[in-house]
Coordinates of C-alpha atoms in Angstrom, one line a residue:
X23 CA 0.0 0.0 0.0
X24 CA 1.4 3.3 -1.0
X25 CA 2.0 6.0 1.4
X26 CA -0.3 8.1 0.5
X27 CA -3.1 5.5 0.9
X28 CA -2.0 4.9 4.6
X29 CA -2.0 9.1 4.8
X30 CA -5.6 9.2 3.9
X31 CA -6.9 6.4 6.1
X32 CA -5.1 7.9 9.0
X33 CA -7.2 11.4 8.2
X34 CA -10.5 9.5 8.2
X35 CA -10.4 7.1 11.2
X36 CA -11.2 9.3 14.1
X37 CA -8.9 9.2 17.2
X38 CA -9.9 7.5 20.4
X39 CA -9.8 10.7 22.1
X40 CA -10.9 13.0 19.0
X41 CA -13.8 15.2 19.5
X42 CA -15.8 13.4 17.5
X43 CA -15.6 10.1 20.0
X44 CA -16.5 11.8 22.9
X45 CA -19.5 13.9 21.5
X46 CA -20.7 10.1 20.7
X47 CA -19.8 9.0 23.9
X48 CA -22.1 11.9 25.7
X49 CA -24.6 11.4 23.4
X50 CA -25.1 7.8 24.7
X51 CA -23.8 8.3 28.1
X52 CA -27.2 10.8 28.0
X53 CA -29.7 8.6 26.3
X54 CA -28.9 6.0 28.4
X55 CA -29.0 8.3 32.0
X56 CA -32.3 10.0 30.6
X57 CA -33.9 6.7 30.2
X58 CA -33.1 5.4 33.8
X59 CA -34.7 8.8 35.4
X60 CA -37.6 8.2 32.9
X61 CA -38.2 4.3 33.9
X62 CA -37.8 5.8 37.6
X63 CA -40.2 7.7 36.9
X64 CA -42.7 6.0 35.7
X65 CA -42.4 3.3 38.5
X66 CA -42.8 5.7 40.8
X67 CA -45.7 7.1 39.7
X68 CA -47.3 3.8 39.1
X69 CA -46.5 3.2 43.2
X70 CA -48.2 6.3 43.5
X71 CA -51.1 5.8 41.3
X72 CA -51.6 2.1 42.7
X73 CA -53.0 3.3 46.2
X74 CA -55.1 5.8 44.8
X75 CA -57.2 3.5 42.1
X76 CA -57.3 1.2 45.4
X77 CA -59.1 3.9 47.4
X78 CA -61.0 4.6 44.4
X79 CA -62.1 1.4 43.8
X80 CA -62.9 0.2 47.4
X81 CA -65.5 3.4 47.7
X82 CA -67.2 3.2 44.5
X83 CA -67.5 -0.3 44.8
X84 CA -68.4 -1.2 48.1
X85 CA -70.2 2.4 49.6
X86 CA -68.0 2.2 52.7
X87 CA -66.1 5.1 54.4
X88 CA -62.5 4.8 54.2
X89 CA -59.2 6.2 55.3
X90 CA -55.7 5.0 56.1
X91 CA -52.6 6.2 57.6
X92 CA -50.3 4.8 55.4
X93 CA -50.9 2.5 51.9
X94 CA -47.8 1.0 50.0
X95 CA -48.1 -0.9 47.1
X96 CA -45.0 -2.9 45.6
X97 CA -46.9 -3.7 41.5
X98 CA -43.4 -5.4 41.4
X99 CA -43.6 -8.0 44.0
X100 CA -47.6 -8.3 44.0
X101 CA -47.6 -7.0 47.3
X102 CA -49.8 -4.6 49.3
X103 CA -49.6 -3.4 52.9
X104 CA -52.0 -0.8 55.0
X105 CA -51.6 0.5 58.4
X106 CA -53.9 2.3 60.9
X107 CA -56.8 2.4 59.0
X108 CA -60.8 2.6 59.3
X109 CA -63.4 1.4 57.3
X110 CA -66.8 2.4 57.7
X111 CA -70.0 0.0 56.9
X112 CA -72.1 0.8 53.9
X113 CA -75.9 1.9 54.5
X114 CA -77.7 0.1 56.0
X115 CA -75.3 -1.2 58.7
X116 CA -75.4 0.9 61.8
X117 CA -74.9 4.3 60.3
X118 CA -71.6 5.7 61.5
X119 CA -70.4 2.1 63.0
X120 CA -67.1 1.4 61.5
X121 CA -66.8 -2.2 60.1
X122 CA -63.0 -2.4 61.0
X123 CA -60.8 -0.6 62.8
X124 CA -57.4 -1.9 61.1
X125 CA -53.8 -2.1 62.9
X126 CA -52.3 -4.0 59.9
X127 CA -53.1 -5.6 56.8
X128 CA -50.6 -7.8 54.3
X129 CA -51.0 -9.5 51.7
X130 CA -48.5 -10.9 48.9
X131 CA -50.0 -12.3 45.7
X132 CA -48.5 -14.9 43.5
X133 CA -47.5 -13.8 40.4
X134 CA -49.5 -16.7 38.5
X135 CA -52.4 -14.2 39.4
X136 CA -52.1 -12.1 36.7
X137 CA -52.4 -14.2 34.0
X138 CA -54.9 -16.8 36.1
X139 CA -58.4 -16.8 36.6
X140 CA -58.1 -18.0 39.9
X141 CA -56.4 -15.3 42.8
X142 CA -53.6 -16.6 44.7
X143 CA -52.3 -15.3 47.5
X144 CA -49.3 -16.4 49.4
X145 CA -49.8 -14.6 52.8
X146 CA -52.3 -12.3 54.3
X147 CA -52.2 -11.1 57.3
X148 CA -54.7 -8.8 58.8
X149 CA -54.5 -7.0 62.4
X150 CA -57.7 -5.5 63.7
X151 CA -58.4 -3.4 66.9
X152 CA -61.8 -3.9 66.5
X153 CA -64.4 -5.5 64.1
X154 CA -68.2 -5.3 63.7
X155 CA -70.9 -8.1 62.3
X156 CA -73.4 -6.4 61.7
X157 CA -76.5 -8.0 60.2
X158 CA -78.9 -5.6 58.0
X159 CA -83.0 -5.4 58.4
X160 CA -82.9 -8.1 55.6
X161 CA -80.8 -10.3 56.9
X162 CA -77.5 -9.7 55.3
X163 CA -74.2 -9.7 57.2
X164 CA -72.1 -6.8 56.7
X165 CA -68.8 -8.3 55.9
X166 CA -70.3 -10.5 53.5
X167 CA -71.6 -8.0 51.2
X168 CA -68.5 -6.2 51.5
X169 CA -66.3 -9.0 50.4
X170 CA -68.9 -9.3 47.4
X171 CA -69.0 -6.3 46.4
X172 CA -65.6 -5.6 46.7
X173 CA -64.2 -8.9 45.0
X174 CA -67.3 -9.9 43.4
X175 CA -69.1 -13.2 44.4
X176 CA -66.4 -16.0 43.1
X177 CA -63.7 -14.4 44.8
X178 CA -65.2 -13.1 47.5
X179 CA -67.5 -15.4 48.4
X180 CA -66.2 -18.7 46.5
X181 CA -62.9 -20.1 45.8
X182 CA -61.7 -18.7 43.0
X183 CA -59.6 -16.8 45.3
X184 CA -57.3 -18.7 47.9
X185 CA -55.2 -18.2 50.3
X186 CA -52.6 -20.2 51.0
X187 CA -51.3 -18.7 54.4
X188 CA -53.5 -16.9 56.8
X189 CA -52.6 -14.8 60.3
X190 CA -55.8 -13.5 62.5
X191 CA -55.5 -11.0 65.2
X192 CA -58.6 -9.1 65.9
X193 CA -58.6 -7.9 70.1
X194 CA -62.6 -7.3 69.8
X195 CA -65.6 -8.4 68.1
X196 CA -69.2 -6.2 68.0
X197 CA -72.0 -8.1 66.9
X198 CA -75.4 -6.0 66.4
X199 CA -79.0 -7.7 65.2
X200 CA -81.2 -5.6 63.5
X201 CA -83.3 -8.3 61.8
X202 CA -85.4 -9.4 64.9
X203 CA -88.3 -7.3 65.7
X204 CA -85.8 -6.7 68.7
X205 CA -82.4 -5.7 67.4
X206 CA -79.5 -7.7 69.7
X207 CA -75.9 -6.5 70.7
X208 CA -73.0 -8.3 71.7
X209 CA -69.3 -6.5 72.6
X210 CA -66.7 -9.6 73.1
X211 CA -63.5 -9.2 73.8
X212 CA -61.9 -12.1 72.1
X213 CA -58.1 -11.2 71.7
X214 CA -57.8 -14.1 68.5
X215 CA -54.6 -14.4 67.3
X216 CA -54.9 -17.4 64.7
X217 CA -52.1 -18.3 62.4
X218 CA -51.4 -20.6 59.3
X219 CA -54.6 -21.5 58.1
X220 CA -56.0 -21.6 54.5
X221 CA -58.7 -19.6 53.4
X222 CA -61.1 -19.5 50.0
X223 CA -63.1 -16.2 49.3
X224 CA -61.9 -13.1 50.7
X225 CA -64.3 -14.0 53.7
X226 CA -62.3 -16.9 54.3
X227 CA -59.6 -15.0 56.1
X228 CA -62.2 -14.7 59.1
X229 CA -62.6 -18.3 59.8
X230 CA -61.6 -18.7 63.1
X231 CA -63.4 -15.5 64.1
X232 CA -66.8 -17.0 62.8
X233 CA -65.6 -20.6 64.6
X234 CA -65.2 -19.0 67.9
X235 CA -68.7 -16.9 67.9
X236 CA -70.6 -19.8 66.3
X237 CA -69.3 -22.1 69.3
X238 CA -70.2 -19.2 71.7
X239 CA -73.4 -19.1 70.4
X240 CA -73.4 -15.1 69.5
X241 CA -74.6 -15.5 66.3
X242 CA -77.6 -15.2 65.8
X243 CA -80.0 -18.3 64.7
X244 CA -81.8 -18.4 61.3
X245 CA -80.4 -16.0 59.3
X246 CA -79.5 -16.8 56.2
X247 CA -76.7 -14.6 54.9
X248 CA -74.9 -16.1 58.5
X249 CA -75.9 -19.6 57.9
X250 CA -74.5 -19.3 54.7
X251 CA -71.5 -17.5 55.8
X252 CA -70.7 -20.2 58.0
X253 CA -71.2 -22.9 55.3
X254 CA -68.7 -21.3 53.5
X255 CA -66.2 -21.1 56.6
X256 CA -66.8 -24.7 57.9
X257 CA -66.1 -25.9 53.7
X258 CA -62.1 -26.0 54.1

């Protein structure tokens, strides 16, 4: 090859540390730092968004009154966690009477879930102060049309949502009548704290505390949306 030749290639081929390298070198350094802050971005604002369509959904859905300290969801790792929060009952349930007064509430979901019919979650665990049954002029228990109408009636109600592990702490337990001509009410203060059980239906999580009050004999007799409440329970 002449010497010339060798001249002109050497002119063409930029230097490692030419101008011309290092503008490339920002350039991609940049594109790839601007789309790190944007992915950051956009998963936090989904973490942000999450909690908000679930207190969005829970009122529309359900009727009840609702408001909690603090709400994390993790969209990542199917997770969702709520402390010091109260929900209220839905009309027609002791106007004013909250349903739960909630410490703590877990839950991690498999991630089979999202492409499943079927809900499947790992753990939940739920801590609560206080909780009311409340059973409506027609007969209805309160936390049952919650879970319905929050969950709809296969998951909330039937099994296409389990639960694989289950923790129960709830210190006391209200139980108000207003079916009978002469509305009835209980105040127990049970202290459960029930661990590793499974559950089916979102109702399923209270097992133990429908066990305890059906052996105590506080529920009361002949109504239907109990009976059938505890059909449900004793099933697993």
């Amino acid at each position: 090859m002449s010497q010339e030749k060798k001249e002109c290639k050497n002119v063409d081929r930029p230097s490692a540390g030419s101008p011309i390298v290092s503008r490339r070198g920002g350039v991609l350094k940049s594109a790839f730092f601007s789309g790190l802050f944007l992915s950051a971005a956009i998963i936090l604002a989904w973490m942000v968004a999450l909690p908000m369509a679930f207190d969005y959904k829970l009122e529309k859905d359900t009727g009840c009154s609702w408001g909690a300290g603090r709400l994390a969801c993790n969209p990542f790792g199917l997770n969702i966690r709520i402390e010091d929060a109260v929900l209220g009952n839905s009309q027609g349930f002791g106007e004013g009477r909250l349903m739960m007064d909630i410490n703590r509430f877990e839950a991690k979901a498999k991630l089979k879930t999202l492409i499943s019919g079927t809900a499947e979650i790992e753990r939940a665990y739920l801590d609560l102060d206080r909780v009311s049954l409340i059973v409506d002029e027609q007969g209805q228990l309160n936390l049952e049309k919650f879970a319905k109408d929050l969950f709809g009636e296969s998951k909330g109600l039937g099994n296409q949502l389990r639960i694989e592990q289950c923790h129960l702490k709830i210190k006391t337990v209200e139980i108000m009548d207003f079916s009978s001509p002469t509305p009835t009410h209980n105040l127990l203060r049970l202290g459960v704290d029930i661990d590793d059980y499974k559950a089916e239906g979102a109702l399923g999580i209270f097992k133990p505390l429908f066990e305890i009050v059906a052996r105590a004999e506080y529920l009361p007799e002949g109504i239907s949306a109990i009976a059938d409440a505890k059909t449900v329970i004793s099933s697993f």
